[in-house]
mmCIF file with all atom_site columns, C-alpha atoms in Angstrom:
data_model
loop_
_atom_site.group_PDB
_atom_site.id
_atom_site.type_symbol
_atom_site.label_atom_id
_atom_site.label_alt_id
_atom_site.label_comp_id
_atom_site.label_asym_id
_atom_site.label_entity_id
_atom_site.label_seq_id
_atom_site.pdbx_PDB_ins_code
_atom_site.Cartn_x
_atom_site.Cartn_y
_atom_site.Cartn_z
_atom_site.occupancy
_atom_site.B_iso_or_equiv
_atom_site.pdbx_formal_charge
_atom_site.auth_seq_id
_atom_site.auth_comp_id
_atom_site.auth_asym_id
_atom_site.auth_atom_id
_atom_site.pdbx_PDB_model_num
ATOM 1   C CA . UNK A 1 1   ? 130.953 89.940  73.877  1.00 90.00 ? 222 UNK A CA 1
ATOM 2   C CA . UNK A 1 2   ? 127.088 90.179  74.943  1.00 96.00 ? 223 UNK A CA 1
ATOM 3   C CA . UNK A 1 3   ? 127.846 92.980  77.796  1.00 97.00 ? 224 UNK A CA 1
ATOM 4   C CA . UNK A 1 4   ? 130.899 95.310  78.695  1.00 97.00 ? 225 UNK A CA 1
ATOM 5   C CA . UNK A 1 5   ? 131.126 97.350  81.136  1.00 98.00 ? 226 UNK A CA 1
ATOM 6   C CA . UNK A 1 6   ? 133.980 99.973  80.710  1.00 98.00 ? 227 UNK A CA 1
ATOM 7   C CA . UNK A 1 7   ? 135.057 102.529 82.798  1.00 98.00 ? 228 UNK A CA 1
ATOM 8   C CA . UNK A 1 8   ? 131.898 103.026 84.855  1.00 98.00 ? 229 UNK A CA 1
ATOM 9   C CA . UNK A 1 9   ? 131.589 105.560 87.803  1.00 98.00 ? 230 UNK A CA 1
ATOM 10  C CA . UNK A 1 10  ? 128.660 106.685 89.811  1.00 98.00 ? 231 UNK A CA 1
ATOM 11  C CA . UNK A 1 11  ? 127.942 108.892 92.565  1.00 97.00 ? 232 UNK A CA 1
ATOM 12  C CA . UNK A 1 12  ? 125.613 109.596 95.151  1.00 96.00 ? 233 UNK A CA 1
ATOM 13  C CA . UNK A 1 13  ? 125.467 113.436 96.019  1.00 95.00 ? 234 UNK A CA 1
ATOM 14  C CA . UNK A 1 14  ? 129.683 113.715 96.491  1.00 95.00 ? 235 UNK A CA 1
ATOM 15  C CA . UNK A 1 15  ? 129.672 110.373 97.841  1.00 96.00 ? 236 UNK A CA 1
ATOM 16  C CA . UNK A 1 16  ? 131.742 107.646 94.538  1.00 97.00 ? 237 UNK A CA 1
ATOM 17  C CA . UNK A 1 17  ? 129.919 103.857 94.614  1.00 97.00 ? 238 UNK A CA 1
ATOM 18  C CA . UNK A 1 18  ? 131.730 103.153 91.696  1.00 98.00 ? 239 UNK A CA 1
ATOM 19  C CA . UNK A 1 19  ? 135.300 103.782 90.123  1.00 97.00 ? 240 UNK A CA 1
ATOM 20  C CA . UNK A 1 20  ? 136.205 102.867 87.157  1.00 98.00 ? 241 UNK A CA 1
ATOM 21  C CA . UNK A 1 21  ? 134.564 99.516  86.809  1.00 98.00 ? 242 UNK A CA 1
ATOM 22  C CA . UNK A 1 22  ? 134.985 97.676  83.837  1.00 98.00 ? 243 UNK A CA 1
ATOM 23  C CA . UNK A 1 23  ? 133.796 93.837  83.197  1.00 97.00 ? 244 UNK A CA 1
ATOM 24  C CA . UNK A 1 24  ? 132.831 91.364  80.472  1.00 97.00 ? 245 UNK A CA 1
ATOM 25  C CA . UNK A 1 25  ? 130.047 88.956  80.018  1.00 97.00 ? 246 UNK A CA 1
ATOM 26  C CA . UNK A 1 26  ? 129.993 86.272  76.903  1.00 95.00 ? 247 UNK A CA 1
ATOM 27  C CA . UNK A 1 27  ? 127.542 84.664  75.684  1.00 92.00 ? 248 UNK A CA 1
ATOM 28  C CA . UNK A 1 28  ? 126.903 81.306  78.200  1.00 91.00 ? 249 UNK A CA 1
ATOM 29  C CA . UNK A 1 29  ? 129.083 82.940  80.834  1.00 95.00 ? 250 UNK A CA 1
ATOM 30  C CA . UNK A 1 30  ? 128.380 82.749  84.635  1.00 97.00 ? 251 UNK A CA 1
ATOM 31  C CA . UNK A 1 31  ? 129.862 85.907  85.860  1.00 98.00 ? 252 UNK A CA 1
ATOM 32  C CA . UNK A 1 32  ? 130.495 86.268  89.510  1.00 97.00 ? 253 UNK A CA 1
ATOM 33  C CA . UNK A 1 33  ? 130.650 89.496  90.937  1.00 96.00 ? 254 UNK A CA 1
ATOM 34  C CA . UNK A 1 34  ? 131.503 89.268  94.654  1.00 93.00 ? 255 UNK A CA 1
ATOM 35  C CA . UNK A 1 35  ? 132.844 91.358  97.851  1.00 90.00 ? 256 UNK A CA 1
ATOM 36  C CA . UNK A 1 36  ? 131.327 92.720  101.145 1.00 87.00 ? 257 UNK A CA 1
ATOM 37  C CA . UNK A 1 37  ? 128.111 95.026  101.888 1.00 85.00 ? 258 UNK A CA 1
ATOM 38  C CA . UNK A 1 38  ? 128.462 98.036  100.950 1.00 87.00 ? 259 UNK A CA 1
ATOM 39  C CA . UNK A 1 39  ? 130.888 97.558  97.951  1.00 91.00 ? 260 UNK A CA 1
ATOM 40  C CA . UNK A 1 40  ? 129.368 98.503  95.444  1.00 94.00 ? 261 UNK A CA 1
ATOM 41  C CA . UNK A 1 41  ? 127.516 95.591  93.799  1.00 94.00 ? 262 UNK A CA 1
ATOM 42  C CA . UNK A 1 42  ? 123.438 95.920  93.925  1.00 93.00 ? 263 UNK A CA 1
ATOM 43  C CA . UNK A 1 43  ? 124.927 99.666  92.585  1.00 95.00 ? 264 UNK A CA 1
ATOM 44  C CA . UNK A 1 44  ? 126.606 98.046  89.671  1.00 97.00 ? 265 UNK A CA 1
ATOM 45  C CA . UNK A 1 45  ? 123.890 95.901  89.032  1.00 96.00 ? 266 UNK A CA 1
ATOM 46  C CA . UNK A 1 46  ? 121.348 99.176  89.503  1.00 96.00 ? 267 UNK A CA 1
ATOM 47  C CA . UNK A 1 47  ? 123.564 100.800 87.137  1.00 97.00 ? 268 UNK A CA 1
ATOM 48  C CA . UNK A 1 48  ? 123.089 98.577  84.071  1.00 97.00 ? 269 UNK A CA 1
ATOM 49  C CA . UNK A 1 49  ? 119.727 97.923  84.655  1.00 96.00 ? 270 UNK A CA 1
ATOM 50  C CA . UNK A 1 50  ? 118.820 101.727 83.952  1.00 96.00 ? 271 UNK A CA 1
ATOM 51  C CA . UNK A 1 51  ? 117.870 102.439 87.720  1.00 95.00 ? 272 UNK A CA 1
ATOM 52  C CA . UNK A 1 52  ? 121.177 104.506 88.248  1.00 96.00 ? 273 UNK A CA 1
ATOM 53  C CA . UNK A 1 53  ? 123.005 106.970 86.167  1.00 96.00 ? 274 UNK A CA 1
ATOM 54  C CA . UNK A 1 54  ? 126.221 106.803 85.703  1.00 97.00 ? 275 UNK A CA 1
ATOM 55  C CA . UNK A 1 55  ? 128.348 109.696 85.767  1.00 97.00 ? 276 UNK A CA 1
ATOM 56  C CA . UNK A 1 56  ? 130.684 108.769 82.891  1.00 98.00 ? 277 UNK A CA 1
ATOM 57  C CA . UNK A 1 57  ? 132.150 105.333 81.584  1.00 98.00 ? 278 UNK A CA 1
ATOM 58  C CA . UNK A 1 58  ? 129.975 102.657 79.093  1.00 98.00 ? 279 UNK A CA 1
ATOM 59  C CA . UNK A 1 59  ? 127.818 99.968  79.317  1.00 98.00 ? 280 UNK A CA 1
ATOM 60  C CA . UNK A 1 60  ? 127.719 98.481  76.205  1.00 98.00 ? 281 UNK A CA 1
ATOM 61  C CA . UNK A 1 61  ? 125.308 95.555  75.270  1.00 97.00 ? 282 UNK A CA 1
ATOM 62  C CA . UNK A 1 62  ? 125.332 93.505  72.487  1.00 96.00 ? 283 UNK A CA 1
ATOM 63  C CA . UNK A 1 63  ? 126.934 96.517  70.195  1.00 95.00 ? 284 UNK A CA 1
ATOM 64  C CA . UNK A 1 64  ? 125.123 99.136  71.868  1.00 96.00 ? 285 UNK A CA 1
ATOM 65  C CA . UNK A 1 65  ? 125.735 101.747 74.256  1.00 98.00 ? 286 UNK A CA 1
ATOM 66  C CA . UNK A 1 66  ? 122.803 101.901 77.127  1.00 98.00 ? 287 UNK A CA 1
ATOM 67  C CA . UNK A 1 67  ? 124.489 104.200 79.601  1.00 97.00 ? 288 UNK A CA 1
ATOM 68  C CA . UNK A 1 68  ? 121.856 106.310 80.945  1.00 95.00 ? 289 UNK A CA 1
ATOM 69  C CA . UNK A 1 69  ? 119.131 104.647 79.092  1.00 97.00 ? 290 UNK A CA 1
ATOM 70  C CA . UNK A 1 70  ? 116.076 104.178 81.177  1.00 95.00 ? 291 UNK A CA 1
ATOM 71  C CA . UNK A 1 71  ? 115.437 100.793 82.632  1.00 94.00 ? 292 UNK A CA 1
ATOM 72  C CA . UNK A 1 72  ? 112.075 99.921  80.935  1.00 92.00 ? 293 UNK A CA 1
ATOM 73  C CA . UNK A 1 73  ? 114.460 100.465 77.923  1.00 94.00 ? 294 UNK A CA 1
ATOM 74  C CA . UNK A 1 74  ? 117.303 98.221  79.070  1.00 96.00 ? 295 UNK A CA 1
ATOM 75  C CA . UNK A 1 75  ? 114.622 95.619  80.077  1.00 93.00 ? 296 UNK A CA 1
ATOM 76  C CA . UNK A 1 76  ? 112.933 95.882  76.443  1.00 93.00 ? 297 UNK A CA 1
ATOM 77  C CA . UNK A 1 77  ? 116.637 95.758  74.860  1.00 94.00 ? 298 UNK A CA 1
ATOM 78  C CA . UNK A 1 78  ? 116.798 92.176  76.718  1.00 95.00 ? 299 UNK A CA 1
ATOM 79  C CA . UNK A 1 79  ? 118.417 92.439  80.336  1.00 97.00 ? 300 UNK A CA 1
ATOM 80  C CA . UNK A 1 80  ? 116.311 91.146  83.188  1.00 95.00 ? 301 UNK A CA 1
ATOM 81  C CA . UNK A 1 81  ? 116.880 91.306  86.895  1.00 94.00 ? 302 UNK A CA 1
ATOM 82  C CA . UNK A 1 82  ? 115.882 89.855  89.714  1.00 94.00 ? 303 UNK A CA 1
ATOM 83  C CA . UNK A 1 83  ? 116.101 92.456  92.297  1.00 87.00 ? 304 UNK A CA 1
ATOM 84  C CA . UNK A 1 84  ? 118.038 92.031  96.230  1.00 82.00 ? 305 UNK A CA 1
ATOM 85  C CA . UNK A 1 85  ? 114.765 91.107  98.204  1.00 75.00 ? 306 UNK A CA 1
ATOM 86  C CA . UNK A 1 86  ? 112.533 89.930  95.579  1.00 74.00 ? 307 UNK A CA 1
ATOM 87  C CA . UNK A 1 87  ? 110.711 92.922  95.176  1.00 85.00 ? 308 UNK A CA 1
ATOM 88  C CA . UNK A 1 88  ? 106.902 91.816  94.292  1.00 89.00 ? 309 UNK A CA 1
ATOM 89  C CA . UNK A 1 89  ? 104.036 93.049  94.668  1.00 91.00 ? 310 UNK A CA 1
ATOM 90  C CA . UNK A 1 90  ? 102.219 91.640  98.035  1.00 90.00 ? 311 UNK A CA 1
ATOM 91  C CA . UNK A 1 91  ? 98.686  92.608  97.073  1.00 93.00 ? 312 UNK A CA 1
ATOM 92  C CA . UNK A 1 92  ? 98.718  90.675  93.698  1.00 95.00 ? 313 UNK A CA 1
ATOM 93  C CA . UNK A 1 93  ? 97.838  87.305  93.049  1.00 96.00 ? 314 UNK A CA 1
ATOM 94  C CA . UNK A 1 94  ? 101.151 85.169  91.543  1.00 96.00 ? 315 UNK A CA 1
ATOM 95  C CA . UNK A 1 95  ? 99.518  85.173  88.558  1.00 96.00 ? 316 UNK A CA 1
ATOM 96  C CA . UNK A 1 96  ? 98.990  89.327  87.991  1.00 95.00 ? 317 UNK A CA 1
ATOM 97  C CA . UNK A 1 97  ? 102.898 89.603  89.534  1.00 94.00 ? 318 UNK A CA 1
ATOM 98  C CA . UNK A 1 98  ? 103.898 87.392  86.459  1.00 94.00 ? 319 UNK A CA 1
ATOM 99  C CA . UNK A 1 99  ? 101.511 89.048  84.196  1.00 93.00 ? 320 UNK A CA 1
ATOM 100 C CA . UNK A 1 100 ? 103.733 92.691  85.116  1.00 90.00 ? 321 UNK A CA 1
ATOM 101 C CA . UNK A 1 101 ? 106.486 90.873  83.674  1.00 87.00 ? 322 UNK A CA 1
ATOM 102 C CA . UNK A 1 102 ? 105.575 90.447  80.189  1.00 87.00 ? 323 UNK A CA 1
ATOM 103 C CA . UNK A 1 103 ? 103.931 94.373  80.617  1.00 84.00 ? 324 UNK A CA 1
ATOM 104 C CA . UNK A 1 104 ? 107.009 95.737  77.926  1.00 82.00 ? 325 UNK A CA 1
ATOM 105 C CA . UNK A 1 105 ? 106.257 94.916  74.440  1.00 79.00 ? 326 UNK A CA 1
ATOM 106 C CA . UNK A 1 106 ? 109.339 92.282  74.533  1.00 80.00 ? 327 UNK A CA 1
ATOM 107 C CA . UNK A 1 107 ? 107.248 90.602  77.003  1.00 75.00 ? 328 UNK A CA 1
ATOM 108 C CA . UNK A 1 108 ? 104.185 90.389  75.274  1.00 82.00 ? 329 UNK A CA 1
ATOM 109 C CA . UNK A 1 109 ? 105.649 88.220  72.591  1.00 79.00 ? 330 UNK A CA 1
ATOM 110 C CA . UNK A 1 110 ? 104.790 85.030  73.244  1.00 80.00 ? 331 UNK A CA 1
ATOM 111 C CA . UNK A 1 111 ? 104.002 85.406  76.670  1.00 86.00 ? 332 UNK A CA 1
ATOM 112 C CA . UNK A 1 112 ? 101.093 82.750  77.132  1.00 88.00 ? 333 UNK A CA 1
ATOM 113 C CA . UNK A 1 113 ? 104.053 80.561  76.315  1.00 91.00 ? 334 UNK A CA 1
ATOM 114 C CA . UNK A 1 114 ? 106.413 81.894  78.473  1.00 92.00 ? 335 UNK A CA 1
ATOM 115 C CA . UNK A 1 115 ? 103.903 81.624  81.359  1.00 94.00 ? 336 UNK A CA 1
ATOM 116 C CA . UNK A 1 116 ? 103.683 78.009  80.677  1.00 94.00 ? 337 UNK A CA 1
ATOM 117 C CA . UNK A 1 117 ? 107.376 77.564  80.820  1.00 93.00 ? 338 UNK A CA 1
ATOM 118 C CA . UNK A 1 118 ? 107.529 79.340  84.226  1.00 95.00 ? 339 UNK A CA 1
ATOM 119 C CA . UNK A 1 119 ? 104.503 76.862  85.323  1.00 96.00 ? 340 UNK A CA 1
ATOM 120 C CA . UNK A 1 120 ? 106.227 73.761  83.946  1.00 95.00 ? 341 UNK A CA 1
ATOM 121 C CA . UNK A 1 121 ? 109.642 75.313  85.985  1.00 93.00 ? 342 UNK A CA 1
ATOM 122 C CA . UNK A 1 122 ? 107.785 76.209  89.318  1.00 94.00 ? 343 UNK A CA 1
ATOM 123 C CA . UNK A 1 123 ? 105.013 74.093  89.268  1.00 95.00 ? 344 UNK A CA 1
ATOM 124 C CA . UNK A 1 124 ? 104.261 75.585  92.927  1.00 95.00 ? 345 UNK A CA 1
ATOM 125 C CA . UNK A 1 125 ? 103.641 79.046  90.945  1.00 96.00 ? 346 UNK A CA 1
ATOM 126 C CA . UNK A 1 126 ? 100.939 77.138  88.930  1.00 96.00 ? 347 UNK A CA 1
ATOM 127 C CA . UNK A 1 127 ? 99.257  75.755  91.947  1.00 96.00 ? 348 UNK A CA 1
ATOM 128 C CA . UNK A 1 128 ? 99.291  79.148  93.779  1.00 95.00 ? 349 UNK A CA 1
ATOM 129 C CA . UNK A 1 129 ? 98.428  81.114  90.577  1.00 96.00 ? 350 UNK A CA 1
ATOM 130 C CA . UNK A 1 130 ? 95.160  83.260  92.231  1.00 96.00 ? 351 UNK A CA 1
ATOM 131 C CA . UNK A 1 131 ? 97.301  83.209  95.971  1.00 96.00 ? 352 UNK A CA 1
ATOM 132 C CA . UNK A 1 132 ? 98.006  86.663  96.887  1.00 96.00 ? 353 UNK A CA 1
ATOM 133 C CA . UNK A 1 133 ? 101.778 86.997  96.586  1.00 94.00 ? 354 UNK A CA 1
ATOM 134 C CA . UNK A 1 134 ? 102.772 88.367  99.834  1.00 93.00 ? 355 UNK A CA 1
ATOM 135 C CA . UNK A 1 135 ? 101.650 85.120  101.468 1.00 95.00 ? 356 UNK A CA 1
ATOM 136 C CA . UNK A 1 136 ? 104.003 83.071  99.778  1.00 93.00 ? 357 UNK A CA 1
ATOM 137 C CA . UNK A 1 137 ? 106.955 81.789  101.549 1.00 92.00 ? 358 UNK A CA 1
ATOM 138 C CA . UNK A 1 138 ? 110.421 83.501  101.214 1.00 90.00 ? 359 UNK A CA 1
ATOM 139 C CA . UNK A 1 139 ? 111.454 80.455  98.588  1.00 90.00 ? 360 UNK A CA 1
ATOM 140 C CA . UNK A 1 140 ? 108.295 80.731  97.116  1.00 93.00 ? 361 UNK A CA 1
ATOM 141 C CA . UNK A 1 141 ? 108.851 84.630  96.490  1.00 93.00 ? 362 UNK A CA 1
ATOM 142 C CA . UNK A 1 142 ? 111.941 84.084  94.625  1.00 92.00 ? 363 UNK A CA 1
ATOM 143 C CA . UNK A 1 143 ? 110.779 81.945  92.495  1.00 93.00 ? 364 UNK A CA 1
ATOM 144 C CA . UNK A 1 144 ? 108.185 84.302  91.750  1.00 95.00 ? 365 UNK A CA 1
ATOM 145 C CA . UNK A 1 145 ? 110.550 87.043  91.265  1.00 94.00 ? 366 UNK A CA 1
ATOM 146 C CA . UNK A 1 146 ? 112.276 84.588  88.843  1.00 95.00 ? 367 UNK A CA 1
ATOM 147 C CA . UNK A 1 147 ? 109.434 83.570  87.032  1.00 95.00 ? 368 UNK A CA 1
ATOM 148 C CA . UNK A 1 148 ? 108.639 87.594  87.007  1.00 94.00 ? 369 UNK A CA 1
ATOM 149 C CA . UNK A 1 149 ? 111.602 87.975  85.137  1.00 95.00 ? 370 UNK A CA 1
ATOM 150 C CA . UNK A 1 150 ? 111.478 85.091  82.510  1.00 95.00 ? 371 UNK A CA 1
ATOM 151 C CA . UNK A 1 151 ? 108.174 86.821  81.429  1.00 94.00 ? 372 UNK A CA 1
ATOM 152 C CA . UNK A 1 152 ? 110.185 89.283  80.065  1.00 93.00 ? 373 UNK A CA 1
ATOM 153 C CA . UNK A 1 153 ? 112.055 87.396  77.823  1.00 94.00 ? 374 UNK A CA 1
ATOM 154 C CA . UNK A 1 154 ? 115.469 88.443  78.437  1.00 95.00 ? 375 UNK A CA 1
ATOM 155 C CA . UNK A 1 155 ? 118.537 87.100  77.039  1.00 96.00 ? 376 UNK A CA 1
ATOM 156 C CA . UNK A 1 156 ? 120.822 87.909  79.733  1.00 97.00 ? 377 UNK A CA 1
ATOM 157 C CA . UNK A 1 157 ? 119.898 87.993  83.222  1.00 97.00 ? 378 UNK A CA 1
ATOM 158 C CA . UNK A 1 158 ? 121.230 90.006  86.599  1.00 97.00 ? 379 UNK A CA 1
ATOM 159 C CA . UNK A 1 159 ? 120.909 88.140  89.808  1.00 96.00 ? 380 UNK A CA 1
ATOM 160 C CA . UNK A 1 160 ? 121.081 90.315  93.080  1.00 93.00 ? 381 UNK A CA 1
ATOM 161 C CA . UNK A 1 161 ? 121.675 88.680  96.145  1.00 90.00 ? 382 UNK A CA 1
ATOM 162 C CA . UNK A 1 162 ? 119.078 85.476  95.429  1.00 90.00 ? 383 UNK A CA 1
ATOM 163 C CA . UNK A 1 163 ? 119.914 83.746  98.115  1.00 86.00 ? 384 UNK A CA 1
ATOM 164 C CA . UNK A 1 164 ? 119.350 86.309  101.122 1.00 85.00 ? 385 UNK A CA 1
ATOM 165 C CA . UNK A 1 165 ? 116.999 85.030  103.721 1.00 83.00 ? 386 UNK A CA 1
ATOM 166 C CA . UNK A 1 166 ? 116.554 81.931  102.302 1.00 85.00 ? 387 UNK A CA 1
ATOM 167 C CA . UNK A 1 167 ? 116.912 78.235  104.362 1.00 85.00 ? 388 UNK A CA 1
ATOM 168 C CA . UNK A 1 168 ? 119.216 76.363  102.733 1.00 87.00 ? 389 UNK A CA 1
ATOM 169 C CA . UNK A 1 169 ? 117.766 73.992  101.113 1.00 86.00 ? 390 UNK A CA 1
ATOM 170 C CA . UNK A 1 170 ? 115.892 76.422  99.078  1.00 87.00 ? 391 UNK A CA 1
ATOM 171 C CA . UNK A 1 171 ? 119.037 78.302  98.482  1.00 88.00 ? 392 UNK A CA 1
ATOM 172 C CA . UNK A 1 172 ? 120.263 75.004  96.658  1.00 90.00 ? 393 UNK A CA 1
ATOM 173 C CA . UNK A 1 173 ? 117.479 75.135  94.736  1.00 90.00 ? 394 UNK A CA 1
ATOM 174 C CA . UNK A 1 174 ? 117.745 78.481  93.497  1.00 90.00 ? 395 UNK A CA 1
ATOM 175 C CA . UNK A 1 175 ? 121.222 77.731  92.453  1.00 93.00 ? 396 UNK A CA 1
ATOM 176 C CA . UNK A 1 176 ? 120.252 74.976  90.548  1.00 93.00 ? 397 UNK A CA 1
ATOM 177 C CA . UNK A 1 177 ? 117.593 77.494  88.621  1.00 93.00 ? 398 UNK A CA 1
ATOM 178 C CA . UNK A 1 178 ? 120.440 79.930  88.055  1.00 94.00 ? 399 UNK A CA 1
ATOM 179 C CA . UNK A 1 179 ? 122.767 76.744  86.349  1.00 95.00 ? 400 UNK A CA 1
ATOM 180 C CA . UNK A 1 180 ? 119.791 75.567  84.627  1.00 95.00 ? 401 UNK A CA 1
ATOM 181 C CA . UNK A 1 181 ? 119.206 79.136  83.174  1.00 96.00 ? 402 UNK A CA 1
ATOM 182 C CA . UNK A 1 182 ? 122.669 79.495  81.890  1.00 97.00 ? 403 UNK A CA 1
ATOM 183 C CA . UNK A 1 183 ? 122.843 75.397  80.372  1.00 96.00 ? 404 UNK A CA 1
ATOM 184 C CA . UNK A 1 184 ? 119.710 76.907  78.555  1.00 94.00 ? 405 UNK A CA 1
ATOM 185 C CA . UNK A 1 185 ? 121.814 79.326  77.105  1.00 95.00 ? 406 UNK A CA 1
ATOM 186 C CA . UNK A 1 186 ? 121.245 82.550  79.001  1.00 97.00 ? 407 UNK A CA 1
ATOM 187 C CA . UNK A 1 187 ? 124.434 84.870  80.087  1.00 97.00 ? 408 UNK A CA 1
ATOM 188 C CA . UNK A 1 188 ? 124.254 85.309  84.063  1.00 98.00 ? 409 UNK A CA 1
ATOM 189 C CA . UNK A 1 189 ? 125.756 88.129  86.361  1.00 97.00 ? 410 UNK A CA 1
ATOM 190 C CA . UNK A 1 190 ? 125.511 86.785  89.881  1.00 97.00 ? 411 UNK A CA 1
ATOM 191 C CA . UNK A 1 191 ? 125.827 89.291  92.636  1.00 94.00 ? 412 UNK A CA 1
ATOM 192 C CA . UNK A 1 192 ? 125.703 86.744  95.707  1.00 87.00 ? 413 UNK A CA 1
ATOM 193 C CA . UNK A 1 193 ? 126.815 87.066  99.625  1.00 82.00 ? 414 UNK A CA 1
ATOM 194 C CA . UNK A 1 194 ? 127.722 83.254  99.230  1.00 86.00 ? 415 UNK A CA 1
ATOM 195 C CA . UNK A 1 195 ? 130.975 83.705  97.930  1.00 89.00 ? 416 UNK A CA 1
ATOM 196 C CA . UNK A 1 196 ? 132.474 79.809  97.671  1.00 90.00 ? 417 UNK A CA 1
ATOM 197 C CA . UNK A 1 197 ? 129.474 78.621  95.789  1.00 90.00 ? 418 UNK A CA 1
ATOM 198 C CA . UNK A 1 198 ? 129.119 81.463  93.554  1.00 93.00 ? 419 UNK A CA 1
ATOM 199 C CA . UNK A 1 199 ? 132.814 81.393  92.480  1.00 95.00 ? 420 UNK A CA 1
ATOM 200 C CA . UNK A 1 200 ? 132.434 77.424  92.140  1.00 94.00 ? 421 UNK A CA 1
ATOM 201 C CA . UNK A 1 201 ? 129.673 78.530  89.590  1.00 94.00 ? 422 UNK A CA 1
ATOM 202 C CA . UNK A 1 202 ? 131.419 80.812  87.910  1.00 96.00 ? 423 UNK A CA 1
ATOM 203 C CA . UNK A 1 203 ? 133.865 80.984  84.890  1.00 94.00 ? 424 UNK A CA 1
ATOM 204 C CA . UNK A 1 204 ? 134.702 84.771  85.393  1.00 95.00 ? 425 UNK A CA 1
ATOM 205 C CA . UNK A 1 205 ? 134.225 86.437  88.459  1.00 96.00 ? 426 UNK A CA 1
ATOM 206 C CA . UNK A 1 206 ? 135.451 89.661  90.122  1.00 96.00 ? 427 UNK A CA 1
ATOM 207 C CA . UNK A 1 207 ? 136.078 91.230  93.643  1.00 95.00 ? 428 UNK A CA 1
ATOM 208 C CA . UNK A 1 208 ? 134.732 94.796  94.289  1.00 94.00 ? 429 UNK A CA 1
ATOM 209 C CA . UNK A 1 209 ? 135.946 96.912  97.392  1.00 93.00 ? 430 UNK A CA 1
ATOM 210 C CA . UNK A 1 210 ? 134.732 100.312 97.747  1.00 94.00 ? 431 UNK A CA 1
ATOM 211 C CA . UNK A 1 211 ? 133.524 100.840 94.320  1.00 96.00 ? 432 UNK A CA 1
ATOM 212 C CA . UNK A 1 212 ? 136.570 99.575  92.509  1.00 97.00 ? 433 UNK A CA 1
ATOM 213 C CA . UNK A 1 213 ? 137.913 95.911  91.066  1.00 97.00 ? 434 UNK A CA 1
ATOM 214 C CA . UNK A 1 214 ? 140.501 94.868  93.058  1.00 94.00 ? 435 UNK A CA 1
ATOM 215 C CA . UNK A 1 215 ? 140.895 91.372  91.451  1.00 94.00 ? 436 UNK A CA 1
ATOM 216 C CA . UNK A 1 216 ? 139.313 89.408  88.536  1.00 96.00 ? 437 UNK A CA 1
ATOM 217 C CA . UNK A 1 217 ? 140.076 85.710  86.705  1.00 95.00 ? 438 UNK A CA 1
ATOM 218 C CA . UNK A 1 218 ? 138.257 82.541  86.811  1.00 95.00 ? 439 UNK A CA 1
ATOM 219 C CA . UNK A 1 219 ? 136.120 81.419  89.546  1.00 94.00 ? 440 UNK A CA 1
ATOM 220 C CA . UNK A 1 220 ? 137.755 78.406  90.310  1.00 93.00 ? 441 UNK A CA 1
ATOM 221 C CA . UNK A 1 221 ? 141.028 80.848  89.991  1.00 94.00 ? 442 UNK A CA 1
ATOM 222 C CA . UNK A 1 222 ? 139.791 82.896  92.327  1.00 94.00 ? 443 UNK A CA 1
ATOM 223 C CA . UNK A 1 223 ? 138.610 80.648  94.944  1.00 92.00 ? 444 UNK A CA 1
ATOM 224 C CA . UNK A 1 224 ? 141.961 79.218  95.187  1.00 92.00 ? 445 UNK A CA 1
ATOM 225 C CA . UNK A 1 225 ? 143.285 83.100  95.860  1.00 91.00 ? 446 UNK A CA 1
ATOM 226 C CA . UNK A 1 226 ? 145.344 83.615  99.395  1.00 90.00 ? 447 UNK A CA 1
ATOM 227 C CA . UNK A 1 227 ? 143.449 87.140  99.251  1.00 89.00 ? 448 UNK A CA 1
ATOM 228 C CA . UNK A 1 228 ? 139.880 85.790  98.525  1.00 91.00 ? 449 UNK A CA 1
ATOM 229 C CA . UNK A 1 229 ? 140.333 83.034  100.616 1.00 90.00 ? 450 UNK A CA 1
ATOM 230 C CA . UNK A 1 230 ? 141.236 85.115  103.826 1.00 87.00 ? 451 UNK A CA 1
ATOM 231 C CA . UNK A 1 231 ? 139.267 88.022  103.167 1.00 84.00 ? 452 UNK A CA 1
ATOM 232 C CA . UNK A 1 232 ? 135.748 85.800  102.163 1.00 83.00 ? 453 UNK A CA 1
ATOM 233 C CA . UNK A 1 233 ? 135.951 82.281  103.169 1.00 77.00 ? 454 UNK A CA 1
ATOM 234 C CA . UNK A 1 234 ? 137.558 82.576  106.809 1.00 69.00 ? 455 UNK A CA 1
ATOM 235 C CA . UNK A 1 235 ? 140.692 80.461  105.752 1.00 52.00 ? 456 UNK A CA 1
#
């Protein structure tokens, strides 16, 4: 087990965002977390990443409880995040954005080799290396966000709504990239508005409602569940 979240509780003031949330990620997994807007999906990602401090519960990564750790320590331990909305630095060049990903000690090791890997995966980023990131298309910015994450040399990647706001053809490419990274050995946690696609990709999935896990199982299993089909697929 590479990541285990156990009985995680998160509050914003008096409002509870996560209520006894538990999930597991094995090596080689794509784990999907699905649910409606406001269900707590991004709060879960941000808490695992160290951007929110839980009130209680455990987040065990490779045998170490990292609950409450600051985000730079979590990242340096090997958990990468591709944030919702991409969160690139628009005023920096493409190359400078990628170099930010290699800022921590973990990323500085073999950074030139990792940069070449990213350019090989996303040739358009090589072509636009000197261009300001804010002038890229939405799809190119998403590729840059993924590339920046890879410069940190993560051993697990969390994707938060990677298809949000992208054209359908670009969405398909983003999902292919997720599957490719997983096939190369990187476990994935996928929070995604496209429930049908994410469940088809996932070998394990969780349904989050009002901060609580209400269903879990194999991705294809949940895709056939009448409750999921009615609530999220309109079937």
